[in-house]
GROMACS .gro file of C-alpha atoms in nm:
model
  261
    1MET     CA    1  -0.980  -1.036  -0.944
    2GLU     CA    2  -0.691  -1.263  -0.851
    3VAL     CA    3  -0.723  -1.633  -0.928
    4VAL     CA    4  -0.500  -1.877  -0.740
    5ILE     CA    5  -0.488  -2.243  -0.842
    6VAL     CA    6  -0.377  -2.483  -0.570
    7PRO     CA    7  -0.321  -2.859  -0.579
    8ASP     CA    8  -0.608  -2.955  -0.352
    9ALA     CA    9  -0.852  -2.843  -0.084
   10THR     CA   10  -0.598  -2.879   0.197
   11ALA     CA   11  -0.354  -2.647   0.020
   12GLY     CA   12  -0.634  -2.397  -0.039
   13GLY     CA   13  -0.730  -2.404   0.327
   14GLU     CA   14  -0.372  -2.349   0.437
   15LEU     CA   15  -0.322  -2.058   0.194
   16ILE     CA   16  -0.635  -1.878   0.310
   17ALA     CA   17  -0.558  -1.947   0.677
   18GLU     CA   18  -0.221  -1.778   0.620
   19ALA     CA   19  -0.400  -1.474   0.478
   20ILE     CA   20  -0.625  -1.460   0.785
   21ALA     CA   21  -0.322  -1.495   1.011
   22ALA     CA   22  -0.152  -1.202   0.835
   23LEU     CA   23  -0.469  -0.994   0.873
   24LEU     CA   24  -0.493  -1.069   1.246
   25ALA     CA   25  -0.126  -0.981   1.291
   26ARG     CA   26  -0.185  -0.631   1.160
   27LYS     CA   27  -0.542  -0.592   1.286
   28PRO     CA   28  -0.607  -0.816   1.590
   29ASP     CA   29  -0.976  -0.723   1.618
   30ALA     CA   30  -1.053  -0.783   1.250
   31LEU     CA   31  -1.410  -0.877   1.160
   32LEU     CA   32  -1.403  -1.208   0.974
   33GLY     CA   33  -1.702  -1.308   0.766
   34VAL     CA   34  -1.741  -1.685   0.757
   35ALA     CA   35  -1.925  -1.924   0.529
   36THR     CA   36  -2.072  -2.264   0.610
   37GLY     CA   37  -2.080  -2.592   0.422
   38SER     CA   38  -1.803  -2.845   0.363
   39THR     CA   39  -1.580  -2.631   0.138
   40PRO     CA   40  -1.438  -2.391   0.401
   41LEU     CA   41  -1.365  -2.661   0.661
   42PRO     CA   42  -0.997  -2.692   0.558
   43ILE     CA   43  -0.960  -2.318   0.626
   44TYR     CA   44  -1.104  -2.347   0.975
   45ARG     CA   45  -0.897  -2.655   1.056
   46ALA     CA   46  -0.575  -2.488   0.941
   47LEU     CA   47  -0.653  -2.167   1.130
   48ALA     CA   48  -0.747  -2.353   1.449
   49ALA     CA   49  -0.419  -2.545   1.430
   50LYS     CA   50  -0.226  -2.217   1.407
   51VAL     CA   51  -0.413  -2.081   1.709
   52ALA     CA   52  -0.353  -2.400   1.908
   53SER     CA   53   0.021  -2.389   1.830
   54GLY     CA   54   0.047  -2.025   1.933
   55ALA     CA   55   0.140  -1.912   1.582
   56VAL     CA   56  -0.174  -1.698   1.560
   57ASP     CA   57  -0.346  -1.488   1.827
   58ALA     CA   58  -0.715  -1.479   1.744
   59SER     CA   59  -0.831  -1.373   2.091
   60ARG     CA   60  -0.963  -1.036   1.974
   61ALA     CA   61  -1.103  -1.152   1.641
   62ARG     CA   62  -1.470  -1.101   1.565
   63ILE     CA   63  -1.679  -1.342   1.359
   64CYS     CA   64  -1.989  -1.270   1.150
   65GLN     CA   65  -2.226  -1.490   0.954
   66LEU     CA   66  -2.288  -1.478   0.582
   67ASP     CA   67  -2.639  -1.622   0.598
   68GLU     CA   68  -2.895  -1.808   0.809
   69TYR     CA   69  -3.192  -2.035   0.756
   70VAL     CA   70  -3.533  -1.888   0.833
   71GLY     CA   71  -3.760  -2.080   1.067
   72LEU     CA   72  -3.530  -2.334   1.225
   73PRO     CA   73  -3.582  -2.348   1.602
   74ALA     CA   74  -3.319  -2.188   1.825
   75GLY     CA   75  -3.030  -2.424   1.883
   76HIS     CA   76  -3.109  -2.648   1.585
   77PRO     CA   77  -2.779  -2.823   1.502
   78GLU     CA   78  -2.801  -2.721   1.135
   79SER     CA   79  -2.885  -2.357   1.195
   80TYR     CA   80  -2.589  -2.165   1.065
   81ARG     CA   81  -2.543  -2.000   1.402
   82SER     CA   82  -2.492  -2.344   1.556
   83VAL     CA   83  -2.262  -2.451   1.272
   84VAL     CA   84  -2.043  -2.140   1.299
   85LEU     CA   85  -2.019  -2.171   1.678
   86ARG     CA   86  -1.925  -2.537   1.642
   87GLU     CA   87  -1.684  -2.513   1.348
   88VAL     CA   88  -1.527  -2.169   1.389
   89VAL     CA   89  -1.589  -1.987   1.716
   90GLU     CA   90  -1.520  -2.273   1.958
   91PRO     CA   91  -1.212  -2.416   1.778
   92LEU     CA   92  -1.056  -2.068   1.775
   93GLY     CA   93  -1.111  -2.037   2.150
   94LEU     CA   94  -1.348  -1.743   2.111
   95SER     CA   95  -1.659  -1.668   2.312
   96GLU     CA   96  -2.009  -1.630   2.172
   97ALA     CA   97  -1.976  -1.258   2.248
   98SER     CA   98  -1.733  -1.228   1.957
   99PHE     CA   99  -1.995  -1.355   1.715
  100MET     CA  100  -2.271  -1.175   1.527
  101GLY     CA  101  -2.535  -1.301   1.286
  102PRO     CA  102  -2.888  -1.240   1.158
  103ASP     CA  103  -3.187  -1.366   1.356
  104GLY     CA  104  -3.350  -1.633   1.141
  105SER     CA  105  -3.621  -1.696   1.399
  106ALA     CA  106  -3.730  -1.331   1.427
  107GLU     CA  107  -4.100  -1.256   1.405
  108ASP     CA  108  -4.022  -0.967   1.170
  109VAL     CA  109  -3.766  -1.114   0.929
  110GLN     CA  110  -3.737  -0.802   0.717
  111ALA     CA  111  -3.651  -0.594   1.023
  112ALA     CA  112  -3.393  -0.856   1.121
  113CYS     CA  113  -3.232  -0.827   0.776
  114GLU     CA  114  -3.209  -0.450   0.799
  115ALA     CA  115  -3.076  -0.470   1.155
  116TYR     CA  116  -2.797  -0.707   1.050
  117ASP     CA  117  -2.687  -0.492   0.758
  118LYS     CA  118  -2.675  -0.195   0.996
  119ALA     CA  119  -2.485  -0.394   1.259
  120LEU     CA  120  -2.214  -0.490   1.008
  121ALA     CA  121  -2.165  -0.125   0.914
  122GLU     CA  122  -2.157  -0.013   1.277
  123ALA     CA  123  -1.895  -0.280   1.351
  124GLY     CA  124  -1.666  -0.108   1.101
  125GLY     CA  125  -1.738  -0.338   0.808
  126VAL     CA  126  -1.614  -0.685   0.725
  127ASP     CA  127  -1.237  -0.704   0.681
  128LEU     CA  128  -1.222  -1.046   0.514
  129GLN     CA  129  -1.524  -1.235   0.387
  130LEU     CA  130  -1.497  -1.605   0.312
  131LEU     CA  131  -1.724  -1.735   0.038
  132GLY     CA  132  -1.815  -2.064  -0.121
  133ILE     CA  133  -1.993  -2.099  -0.452
  134GLY     CA  134  -2.298  -2.301  -0.547
  135THR     CA  135  -2.314  -2.520  -0.854
  136ASP     CA  136  -2.542  -2.255  -1.003
  137GLY     CA  137  -2.297  -1.974  -0.926
  138HIS     CA  138  -2.464  -1.840  -0.613
  139ILE     CA  139  -2.268  -1.679  -0.329
  140GLY     CA  140  -2.420  -1.660   0.013
  141PHE     CA  141  -2.774  -1.747  -0.079
  142ASN     CA  142  -2.793  -1.494  -0.358
  143GLU     CA  143  -2.950  -1.722  -0.614
  144PRO     CA  144  -2.930  -1.660  -0.991
  145CYS     CA  145  -3.086  -1.330  -1.100
  146SER     CA  146  -3.029  -1.168  -0.760
  147SER     CA  147  -2.970  -0.796  -0.779
  148LEU     CA  148  -2.601  -0.711  -0.787
  149ALA     CA  149  -2.680  -0.416  -0.557
  150SER     CA  150  -2.882  -0.621  -0.308
  151ARG     CA  151  -2.848  -0.583   0.067
  152THR     CA  152  -2.914  -0.835   0.346
  153ARG     CA  153  -3.260  -0.978   0.284
  154ILE     CA  154  -3.481  -1.286   0.280
  155LYS     CA  155  -3.444  -1.518  -0.019
  156THR     CA  156  -3.626  -1.826  -0.144
  157LEU     CA  157  -3.390  -2.114  -0.216
  158THR     CA  158  -3.389  -2.283  -0.554
  159GLU     CA  159  -3.472  -2.651  -0.568
  160GLN     CA  160  -3.111  -2.727  -0.667
  161THR     CA  161  -2.974  -2.552  -0.358
  162ARG     CA  162  -3.215  -2.742  -0.136
  163VAL     CA  163  -3.107  -3.067  -0.302
  164ASP     CA  164  -2.740  -2.973  -0.251
  165ASN     CA  165  -2.801  -2.894   0.118
  166ALA     CA  166  -3.012  -3.199   0.196
  167ARG     CA  167  -2.695  -3.388   0.290
  168PHE     CA  168  -2.684  -3.180   0.608
  169PHE     CA  169  -3.041  -3.286   0.693
  170ASP     CA  170  -3.010  -3.666   0.674
  171ASP     CA  171  -3.057  -3.645   0.295
  172ASP     CA  172  -3.419  -3.543   0.355
  173ILE     CA  173  -3.500  -3.242   0.137
  174GLU     CA  174  -3.827  -3.193   0.324
  175GLN     CA  175  -3.627  -3.084   0.628
  176VAL     CA  176  -3.440  -2.815   0.432
  177PRO     CA  177  -3.601  -2.472   0.484
  178HIS     CA  178  -3.734  -2.288   0.181
  179HIS     CA  179  -3.614  -1.945   0.299
  180VAL     CA  180  -3.295  -1.788   0.427
  181ILE     CA  181  -3.156  -1.456   0.537
  182THR     CA  182  -2.847  -1.374   0.335
  183GLN     CA  183  -2.606  -1.089   0.300
  184GLY     CA  184  -2.687  -0.934  -0.035
  185ILE     CA  185  -2.435  -0.909  -0.316
  186GLY     CA  186  -2.394  -0.540  -0.245
  187THR     CA  187  -2.333  -0.620   0.121
  188ILE     CA  188  -2.072  -0.883   0.031
  189LEU     CA  189  -1.895  -0.639  -0.200
  190ASP     CA  190  -1.863  -0.398   0.094
  191ALA     CA  191  -1.610  -0.637   0.253
  192ARG     CA  192  -1.252  -0.517   0.220
  193HIS     CA  193  -1.129  -0.854   0.094
  194PRO     CA  194  -1.370  -1.122  -0.027
  195ILE     CA  195  -1.205  -1.464  -0.074
  196LEU     CA  196  -1.391  -1.739  -0.257
  197LEU     CA  197  -1.276  -2.100  -0.220
  198ALA     CA  198  -1.403  -2.361  -0.466
  199THR     CA  199  -1.301  -2.726  -0.480
  200GLY     CA  200  -1.406  -3.022  -0.689
  201GLU     CA  201  -1.504  -3.076  -1.050
  202GLY     CA  202  -1.866  -3.006  -0.969
  203LYS     CA  203  -1.782  -2.639  -0.918
  204ALA     CA  204  -1.573  -2.605  -1.237
  205GLU     CA  205  -1.844  -2.459  -1.460
  206ALA     CA  206  -1.956  -2.209  -1.196
  207VAL     CA  207  -1.595  -2.101  -1.140
  208ALA     CA  208  -1.536  -2.053  -1.513
  209GLN     CA  209  -1.849  -1.840  -1.547
  210THR     CA  210  -1.757  -1.640  -1.237
  211VAL     CA  211  -1.402  -1.565  -1.344
  212GLU     CA  212  -1.410  -1.556  -1.724
  213GLY     CA  213  -1.775  -1.495  -1.806
  214PRO     CA  214  -1.956  -1.162  -1.815
  215VAL     CA  215  -2.073  -0.991  -1.498
  216ALA     CA  216  -2.434  -1.101  -1.490
  217SER     CA  217  -2.700  -1.166  -1.228
  218ILE     CA  218  -2.753  -1.517  -1.371
  219VAL     CA  219  -2.413  -1.597  -1.213
  220PRO     CA  220  -2.418  -1.397  -0.887
  221ALA     CA  221  -2.054  -1.474  -0.802
  222SER     CA  222  -1.946  -1.292  -1.119
  223ALA     CA  223  -2.010  -0.969  -0.928
  224LEU     CA  224  -1.675  -1.030  -0.759
  225GLN     CA  225  -1.518  -0.905  -1.082
  226LEU     CA  226  -1.633  -0.559  -0.972
  227HIS     CA  227  -1.438  -0.568  -0.644
  228PRO     CA  228  -1.091  -0.407  -0.629
  229HIS     CA  229  -0.949  -0.682  -0.407
  230ALA     CA  230  -1.131  -1.011  -0.463
  231THR     CA  231  -0.948  -1.344  -0.457
  232VAL     CA  232  -1.068  -1.675  -0.599
  233VAL     CA  233  -0.882  -1.983  -0.476
  234VAL     CA  234  -0.955  -2.307  -0.664
  235ASP     CA  235  -0.813  -2.657  -0.667
  236GLU     CA  236  -0.710  -2.825  -0.992
  237ALA     CA  237  -1.049  -2.991  -1.035
  238ALA     CA  238  -1.245  -2.668  -0.990
  239ALA     CA  239  -1.003  -2.493  -1.228
  240SER     CA  240  -1.048  -2.754  -1.500
  241LYS     CA  241  -1.273  -2.538  -1.721
  242LEU     CA  242  -1.073  -2.215  -1.697
  243LYS     CA  243  -0.940  -2.111  -2.037
  244LEU     CA  244  -0.676  -1.890  -1.876
  245ALA     CA  245  -0.559  -2.140  -1.615
  246ASP     CA  246  -0.198  -2.131  -1.735
  247TYR     CA  247  -0.197  -1.752  -1.718
  248PHE     CA  248  -0.335  -1.757  -1.363
  249ARG     CA  249  -0.065  -2.004  -1.258
  250ALA     CA  250   0.207  -1.788  -1.414
  251THR     CA  251   0.089  -1.463  -1.260
  252TYR     CA  252   0.064  -1.612  -0.913
  253ALA     CA  253   0.407  -1.775  -0.944
  254ALA     CA  254   0.555  -1.436  -1.036
  255LYS     CA  255   0.374  -1.246  -0.762
  256PRO     CA  256   0.601  -1.056  -0.517
  257ALA     CA  257   0.591  -1.216  -0.172
  258TRP     CA  258   0.527  -0.882  -0.003
  259GLN     CA  259   0.188  -0.853  -0.173
  260GLY     CA  260   0.040  -1.144   0.020
  261LEU     CA  261  -0.293  -1.293  -0.086
   0.00000   0.00000   0.00000
């Protein structure tokens, strides 16, 4: 696992956007796994700016969802399909045909989960998967004590996650669904390059447990330690509880430029 400490969220977004740009340069039809929430927005803004300036050609890129609420009506503005279309697909100038995600309104949710896992494999697998992290250490919606071998499935959200997400629903927790479809931890680890971005002091404890703690289902993000090419990008606030922060700074500063992110 590589840990990169950046000054702030904007710098983190720019760094990861550069990594995506490099990927698209060598593989124009790369499958990009995207996350929702406020944390990855600097990535999408930086990448959209590169596309708008002509520095990056994303015309053949493909986009896939990490997770989706169960039970929200089609077209609901806070369904993750709507969010991804609004925040990623449209700003990059892509069509909806380039996008794939699980069907959270399916009558048979379990079948929808299995179909999505199969669709990702048939698409050639995810080349780069963006991740955020919950205050309890979850990635995607793999809540604490999720199986580290889990595949795409339905999950029940913890009360803390529903509280955290209420801000997207007019601060009304009653509007936040209880269930989601999420890529499992095993599915996430299938991605060729998972990149986790964490910003703010509120994520510091989860980051420390993910990076320096044991691999344990109580901190689902710690499973990234098992991946041969996982990157964790954190701002100074989110890095504040890392015991090895100085080492991470030194190793990144000494990294050969040709290695990229």
